[in-house]
mmCIF file of C-alpha atoms in Angstrom:
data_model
loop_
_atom_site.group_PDB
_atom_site.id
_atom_site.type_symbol
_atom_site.label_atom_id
_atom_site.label_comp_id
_atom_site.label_asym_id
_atom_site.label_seq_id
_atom_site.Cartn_x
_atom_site.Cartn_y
_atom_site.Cartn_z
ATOM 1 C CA UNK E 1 -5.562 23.919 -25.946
ATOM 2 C CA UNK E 2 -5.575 23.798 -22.391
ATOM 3 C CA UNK E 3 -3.278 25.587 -19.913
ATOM 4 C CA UNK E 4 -2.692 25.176 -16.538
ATOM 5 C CA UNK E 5 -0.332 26.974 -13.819
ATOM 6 C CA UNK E 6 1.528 24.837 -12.106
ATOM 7 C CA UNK E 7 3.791 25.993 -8.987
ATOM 8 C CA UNK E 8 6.473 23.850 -7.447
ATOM 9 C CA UNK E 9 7.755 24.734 -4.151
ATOM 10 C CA UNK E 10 11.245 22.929 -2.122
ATOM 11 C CA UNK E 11 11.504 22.677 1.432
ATOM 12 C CA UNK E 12 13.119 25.042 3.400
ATOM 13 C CA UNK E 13 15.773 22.999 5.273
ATOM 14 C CA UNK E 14 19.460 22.632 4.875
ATOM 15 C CA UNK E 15 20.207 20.719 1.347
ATOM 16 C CA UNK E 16 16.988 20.591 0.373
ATOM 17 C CA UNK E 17 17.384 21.877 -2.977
ATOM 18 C CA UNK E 18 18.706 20.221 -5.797
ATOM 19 C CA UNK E 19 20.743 20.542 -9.318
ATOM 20 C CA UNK E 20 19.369 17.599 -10.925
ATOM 21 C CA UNK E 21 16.449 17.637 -13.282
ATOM 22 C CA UNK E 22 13.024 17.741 -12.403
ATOM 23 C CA UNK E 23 9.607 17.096 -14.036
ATOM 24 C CA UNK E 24 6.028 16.949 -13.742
ATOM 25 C CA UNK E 25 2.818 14.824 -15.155
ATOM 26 C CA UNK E 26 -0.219 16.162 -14.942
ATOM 27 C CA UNK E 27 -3.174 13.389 -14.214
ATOM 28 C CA UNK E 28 -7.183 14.070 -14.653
ATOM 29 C CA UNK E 29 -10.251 12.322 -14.639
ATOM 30 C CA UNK E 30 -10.352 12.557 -18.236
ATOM 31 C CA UNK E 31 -6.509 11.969 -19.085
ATOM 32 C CA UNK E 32 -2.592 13.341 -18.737
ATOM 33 C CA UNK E 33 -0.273 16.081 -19.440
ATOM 34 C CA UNK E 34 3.181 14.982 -21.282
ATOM 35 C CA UNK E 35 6.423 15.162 -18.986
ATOM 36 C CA UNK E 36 6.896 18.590 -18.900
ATOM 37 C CA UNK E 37 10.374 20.028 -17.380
ATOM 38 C CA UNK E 38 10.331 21.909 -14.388
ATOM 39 C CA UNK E 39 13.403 23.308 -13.781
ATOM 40 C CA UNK E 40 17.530 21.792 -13.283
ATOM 41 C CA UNK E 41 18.381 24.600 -10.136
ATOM 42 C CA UNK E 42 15.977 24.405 -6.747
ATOM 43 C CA UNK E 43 17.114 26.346 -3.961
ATOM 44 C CA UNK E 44 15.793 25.728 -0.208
ATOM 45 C CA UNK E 45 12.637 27.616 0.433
ATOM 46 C CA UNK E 46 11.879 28.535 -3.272
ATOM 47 C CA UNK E 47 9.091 28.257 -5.912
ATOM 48 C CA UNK E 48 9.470 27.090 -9.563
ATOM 49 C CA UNK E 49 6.167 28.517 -11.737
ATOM 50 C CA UNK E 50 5.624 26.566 -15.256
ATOM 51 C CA UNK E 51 2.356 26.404 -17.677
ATOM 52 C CA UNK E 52 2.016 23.254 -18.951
ATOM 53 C CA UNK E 53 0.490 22.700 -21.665
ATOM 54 C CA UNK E 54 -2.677 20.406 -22.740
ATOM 55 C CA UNK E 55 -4.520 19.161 -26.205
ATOM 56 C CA UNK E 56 -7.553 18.736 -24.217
ATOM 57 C CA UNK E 57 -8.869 19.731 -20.907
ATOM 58 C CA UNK E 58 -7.659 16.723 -18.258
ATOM 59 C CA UNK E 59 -10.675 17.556 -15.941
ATOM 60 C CA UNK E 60 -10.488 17.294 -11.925
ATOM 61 C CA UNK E 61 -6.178 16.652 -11.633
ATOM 62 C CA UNK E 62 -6.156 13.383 -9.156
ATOM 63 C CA UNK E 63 -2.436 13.182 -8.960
ATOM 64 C CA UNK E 64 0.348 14.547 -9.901
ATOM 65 C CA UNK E 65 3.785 12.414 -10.893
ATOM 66 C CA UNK E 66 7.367 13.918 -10.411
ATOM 67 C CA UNK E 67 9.958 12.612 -11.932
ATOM 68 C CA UNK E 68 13.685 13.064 -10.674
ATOM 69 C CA UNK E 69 16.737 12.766 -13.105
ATOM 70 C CA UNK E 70 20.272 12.397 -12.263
ATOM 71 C CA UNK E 71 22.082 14.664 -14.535
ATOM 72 C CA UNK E 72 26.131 13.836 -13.487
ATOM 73 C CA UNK E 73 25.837 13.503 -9.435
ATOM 74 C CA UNK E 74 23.053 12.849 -7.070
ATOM 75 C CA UNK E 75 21.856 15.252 -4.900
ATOM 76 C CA UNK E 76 18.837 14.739 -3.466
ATOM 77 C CA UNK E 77 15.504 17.293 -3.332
ATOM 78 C CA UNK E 78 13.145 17.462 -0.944
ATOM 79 C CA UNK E 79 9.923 18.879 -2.106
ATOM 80 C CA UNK E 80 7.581 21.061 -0.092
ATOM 81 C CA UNK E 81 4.149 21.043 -2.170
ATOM 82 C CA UNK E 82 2.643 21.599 -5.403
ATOM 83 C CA UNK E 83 -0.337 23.693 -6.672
ATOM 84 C CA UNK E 84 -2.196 23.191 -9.625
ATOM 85 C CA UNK E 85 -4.618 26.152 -11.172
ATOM 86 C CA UNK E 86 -6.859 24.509 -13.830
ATOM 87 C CA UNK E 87 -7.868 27.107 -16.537
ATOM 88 C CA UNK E 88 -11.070 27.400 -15.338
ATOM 89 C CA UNK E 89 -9.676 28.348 -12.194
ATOM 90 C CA UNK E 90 -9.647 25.786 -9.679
ATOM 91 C CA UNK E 91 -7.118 25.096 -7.769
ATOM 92 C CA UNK E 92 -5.759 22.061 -6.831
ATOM 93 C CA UNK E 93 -2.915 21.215 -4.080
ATOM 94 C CA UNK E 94 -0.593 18.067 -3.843
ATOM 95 C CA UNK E 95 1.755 18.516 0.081
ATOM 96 C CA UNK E 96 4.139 16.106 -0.855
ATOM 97 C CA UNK E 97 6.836 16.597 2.154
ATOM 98 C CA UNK E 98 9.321 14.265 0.993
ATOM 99 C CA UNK E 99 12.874 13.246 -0.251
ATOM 100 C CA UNK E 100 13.625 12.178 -3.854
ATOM 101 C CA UNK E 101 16.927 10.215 -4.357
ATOM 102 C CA UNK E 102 18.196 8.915 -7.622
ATOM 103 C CA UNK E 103 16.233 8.287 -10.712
ATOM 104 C CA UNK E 104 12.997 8.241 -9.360
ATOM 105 C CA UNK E 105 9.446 9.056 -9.897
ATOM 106 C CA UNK E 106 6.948 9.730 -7.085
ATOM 107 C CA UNK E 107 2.866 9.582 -7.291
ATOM 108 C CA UNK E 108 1.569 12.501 -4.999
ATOM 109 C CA UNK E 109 -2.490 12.336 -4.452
ATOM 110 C CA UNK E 110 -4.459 15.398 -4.508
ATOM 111 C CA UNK E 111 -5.061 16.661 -1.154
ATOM 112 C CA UNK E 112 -8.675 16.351 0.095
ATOM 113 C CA UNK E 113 -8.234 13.497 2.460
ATOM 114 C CA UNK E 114 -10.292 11.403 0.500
ATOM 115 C CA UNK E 115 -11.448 7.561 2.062
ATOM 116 C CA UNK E 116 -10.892 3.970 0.032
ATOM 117 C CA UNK E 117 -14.890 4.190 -1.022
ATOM 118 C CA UNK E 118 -14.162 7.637 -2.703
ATOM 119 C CA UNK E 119 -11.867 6.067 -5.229
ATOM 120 C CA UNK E 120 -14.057 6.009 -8.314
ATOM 121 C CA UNK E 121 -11.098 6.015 -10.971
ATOM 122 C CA UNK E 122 -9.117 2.924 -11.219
ATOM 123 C CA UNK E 123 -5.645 4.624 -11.181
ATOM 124 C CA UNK E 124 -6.594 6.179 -7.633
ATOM 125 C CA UNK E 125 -7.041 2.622 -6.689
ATOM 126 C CA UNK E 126 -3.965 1.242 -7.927
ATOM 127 C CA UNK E 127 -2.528 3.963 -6.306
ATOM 128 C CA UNK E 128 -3.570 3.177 -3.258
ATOM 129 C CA UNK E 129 -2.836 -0.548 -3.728
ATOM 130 C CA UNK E 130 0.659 0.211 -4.366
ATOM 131 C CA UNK E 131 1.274 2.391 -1.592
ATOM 132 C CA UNK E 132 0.043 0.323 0.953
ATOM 133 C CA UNK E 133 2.110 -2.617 -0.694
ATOM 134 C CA UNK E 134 5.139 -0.389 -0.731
ATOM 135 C CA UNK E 135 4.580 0.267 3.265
ATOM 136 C CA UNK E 136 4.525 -3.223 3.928
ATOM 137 C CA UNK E 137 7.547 -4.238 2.012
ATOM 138 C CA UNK E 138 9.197 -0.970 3.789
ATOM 139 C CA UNK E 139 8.420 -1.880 7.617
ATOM 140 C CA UNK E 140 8.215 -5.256 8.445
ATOM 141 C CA UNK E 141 8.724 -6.501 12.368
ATOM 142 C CA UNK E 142 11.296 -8.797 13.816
ATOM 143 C CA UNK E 143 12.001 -10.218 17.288
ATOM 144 C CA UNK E 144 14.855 -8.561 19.346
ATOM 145 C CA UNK E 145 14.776 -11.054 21.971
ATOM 146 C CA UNK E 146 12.481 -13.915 23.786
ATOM 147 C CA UNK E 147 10.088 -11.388 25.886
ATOM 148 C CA UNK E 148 11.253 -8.114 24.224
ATOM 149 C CA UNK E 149 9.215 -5.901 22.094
ATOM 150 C CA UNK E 150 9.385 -6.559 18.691
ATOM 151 C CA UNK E 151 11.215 -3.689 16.392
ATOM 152 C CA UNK E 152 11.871 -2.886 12.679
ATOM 153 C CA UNK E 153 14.048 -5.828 10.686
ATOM 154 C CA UNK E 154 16.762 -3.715 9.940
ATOM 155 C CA UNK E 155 20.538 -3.749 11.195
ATOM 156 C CA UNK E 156 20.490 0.124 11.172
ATOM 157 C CA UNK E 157 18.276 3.201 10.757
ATOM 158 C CA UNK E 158 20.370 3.957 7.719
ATOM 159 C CA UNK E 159 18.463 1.170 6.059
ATOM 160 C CA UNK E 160 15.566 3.303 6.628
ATOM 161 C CA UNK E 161 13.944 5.300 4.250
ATOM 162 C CA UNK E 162 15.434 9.344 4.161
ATOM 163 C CA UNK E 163 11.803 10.108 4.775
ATOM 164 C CA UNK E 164 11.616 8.264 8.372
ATOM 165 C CA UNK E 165 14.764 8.993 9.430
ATOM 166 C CA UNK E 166 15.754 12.078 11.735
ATOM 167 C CA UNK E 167 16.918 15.276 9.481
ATOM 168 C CA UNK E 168 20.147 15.946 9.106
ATOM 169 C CA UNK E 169 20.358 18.444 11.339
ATOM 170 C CA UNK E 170 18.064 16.561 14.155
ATOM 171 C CA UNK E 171 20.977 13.830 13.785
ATOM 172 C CA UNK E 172 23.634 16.187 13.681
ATOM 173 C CA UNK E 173 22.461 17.105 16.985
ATOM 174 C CA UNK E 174 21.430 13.850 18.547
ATOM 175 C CA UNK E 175 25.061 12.383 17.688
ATOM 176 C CA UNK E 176 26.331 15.351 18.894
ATOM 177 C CA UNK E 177 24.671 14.841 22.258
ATOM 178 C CA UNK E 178 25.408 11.532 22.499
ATOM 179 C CA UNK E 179 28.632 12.461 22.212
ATOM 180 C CA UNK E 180 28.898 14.589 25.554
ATOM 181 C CA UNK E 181 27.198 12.835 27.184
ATOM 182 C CA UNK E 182 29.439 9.769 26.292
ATOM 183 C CA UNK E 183 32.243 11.977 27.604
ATOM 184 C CA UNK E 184 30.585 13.105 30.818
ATOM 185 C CA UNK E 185 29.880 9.845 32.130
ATOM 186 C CA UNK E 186 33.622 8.836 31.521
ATOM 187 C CA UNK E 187 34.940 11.951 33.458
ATOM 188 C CA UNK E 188 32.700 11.087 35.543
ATOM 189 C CA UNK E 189 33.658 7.693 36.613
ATOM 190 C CA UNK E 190 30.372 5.957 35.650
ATOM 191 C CA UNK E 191 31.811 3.736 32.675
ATOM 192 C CA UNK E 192 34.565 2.745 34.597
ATOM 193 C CA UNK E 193 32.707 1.490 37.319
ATOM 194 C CA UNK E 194 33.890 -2.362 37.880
ATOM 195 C CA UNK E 195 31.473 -2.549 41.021
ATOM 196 C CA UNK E 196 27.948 -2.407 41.495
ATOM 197 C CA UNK E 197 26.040 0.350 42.918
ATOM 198 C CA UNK E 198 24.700 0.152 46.118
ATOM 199 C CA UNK E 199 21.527 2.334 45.659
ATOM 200 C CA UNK E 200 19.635 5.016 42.974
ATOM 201 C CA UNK E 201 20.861 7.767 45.081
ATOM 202 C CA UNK E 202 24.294 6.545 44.735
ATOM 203 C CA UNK E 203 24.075 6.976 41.339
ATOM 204 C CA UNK E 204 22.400 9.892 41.179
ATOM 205 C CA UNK E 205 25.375 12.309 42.374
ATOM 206 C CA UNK E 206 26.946 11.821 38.902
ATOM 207 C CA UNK E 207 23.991 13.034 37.165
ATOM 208 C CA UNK E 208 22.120 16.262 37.455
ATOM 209 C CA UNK E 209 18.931 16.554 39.495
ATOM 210 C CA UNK E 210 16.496 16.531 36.446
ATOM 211 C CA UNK E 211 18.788 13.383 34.927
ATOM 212 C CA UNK E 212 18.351 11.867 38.186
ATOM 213 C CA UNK E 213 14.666 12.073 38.056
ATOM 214 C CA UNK E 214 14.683 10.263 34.314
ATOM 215 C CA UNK E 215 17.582 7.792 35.136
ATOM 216 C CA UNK E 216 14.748 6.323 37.726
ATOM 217 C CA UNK E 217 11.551 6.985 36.293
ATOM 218 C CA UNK E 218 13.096 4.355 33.175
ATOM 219 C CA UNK E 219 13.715 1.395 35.254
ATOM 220 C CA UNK E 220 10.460 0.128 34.289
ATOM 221 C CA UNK E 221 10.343 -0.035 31.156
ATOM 222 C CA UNK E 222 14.155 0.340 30.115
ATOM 223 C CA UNK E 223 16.492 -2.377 32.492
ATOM 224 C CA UNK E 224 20.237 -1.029 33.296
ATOM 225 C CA UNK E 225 22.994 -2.646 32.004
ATOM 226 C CA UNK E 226 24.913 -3.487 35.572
ATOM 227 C CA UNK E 227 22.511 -4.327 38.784
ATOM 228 C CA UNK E 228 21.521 -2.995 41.471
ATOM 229 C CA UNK E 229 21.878 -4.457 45.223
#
């Protein structure tokens, strides 16, 4: 029988933990651990400790899977890292850094920063081959417009993966800005404007000094939306 001491750790931002179910597979060189339950309750910025137990030693762990259940609602669990101790000792991370959502399982490589040619095993290569496919599916480009730049082919960032988008809180305060700003130019006059402006300076006394500076330092690469005389 072999045992090995597994920690799980969740992130320590806002939501991050979860109260659905989560477990862990063990994979070696030589073979894998059962599903093995970790725990139904994470809380933000804590570790879960577990043994799980093995009929035979599963030599050097080359991945690790975790498996999400939805027990009644979804609440999604962002997990921080994992750490491995084999019994003889060695120990063996997996930074994972990542949402879960739904009934899902994710495939989290040991972390040495291994290249393509150091994929001896065949499930490190499939691995591999599936992530990169995944990727591809995930961003593909699109053309905005004749002459633009192209961008991501999707409608909104909300069709983005949780994992690329901003956090929750980063969002909460980019709408937020967005939202004063909004408001200050209307005070301001500058989206009632009918006319056009007669110069950069002209438009700089509704702006601050450093917005001034940024406002015409973009003209470049970012055209306004009215023109200029």
């Amino acid at each position: 029988m072999a045992v090995y001491k597994v920690t799980v750790a969740t992130g320590d931002m806002l939501e991050a933990g979860t109260n659905n179910s989560i477990s862990i597979t063990l994979v070696g060189s030589y073979g894998e651990s059962r599903r093995t339950t970790v725990s139904f309750l994470f809380l933000p910025g804590k570790e879960k400790s577990l043994s799980v137990h093995c009929g035979q030693d599963l030599g050097p762990i080359v991945l690790i899977r975790l498996h999400k259940w939805r027990l009644f609602l979804e609440d999604a669990w962002f997990c921080k890292d994992v750490r491995v101790t084999a019994p003889n000792g060695t120990l063996y991370r997996f930074p994972c850094y990542q949402w879960l959502e739904g009934v899902t399982t994710v495939e989290v490589r040991e972390g040495s920063g291994k290249k393509l040619v150091d994929d001896k095993l065949q499930i490190l290569k499939e691995h591999r081959r599936q992530e990169l496919a995944a990727r591809q599916e995930a961003y593909r480009w699109k053309n905005f417009a004749q002459g633009w730049p192209r961008c991501l082919s999707v409608d909104s960032i909300l069709e983005l993966d949780s994992n690329v988008q901003f956090s929750r809180i980063r969002a909460t305060n980019f709408t937020g800005f967005l939202i004063f700003q909004g408001a200050s130019h209307f005070l301001s006059g500058f989206l009632l404007r009918r006319t056009s402006w007669n110069s950069l300076d002209e438009m700089r006394t509704i702006f601050s000094r450093a917005q001034g500076r940024d406002i015409g330092g973009c003209l470049v690469c970012c055209p306004l939306p009215f023109p200029l005389r």
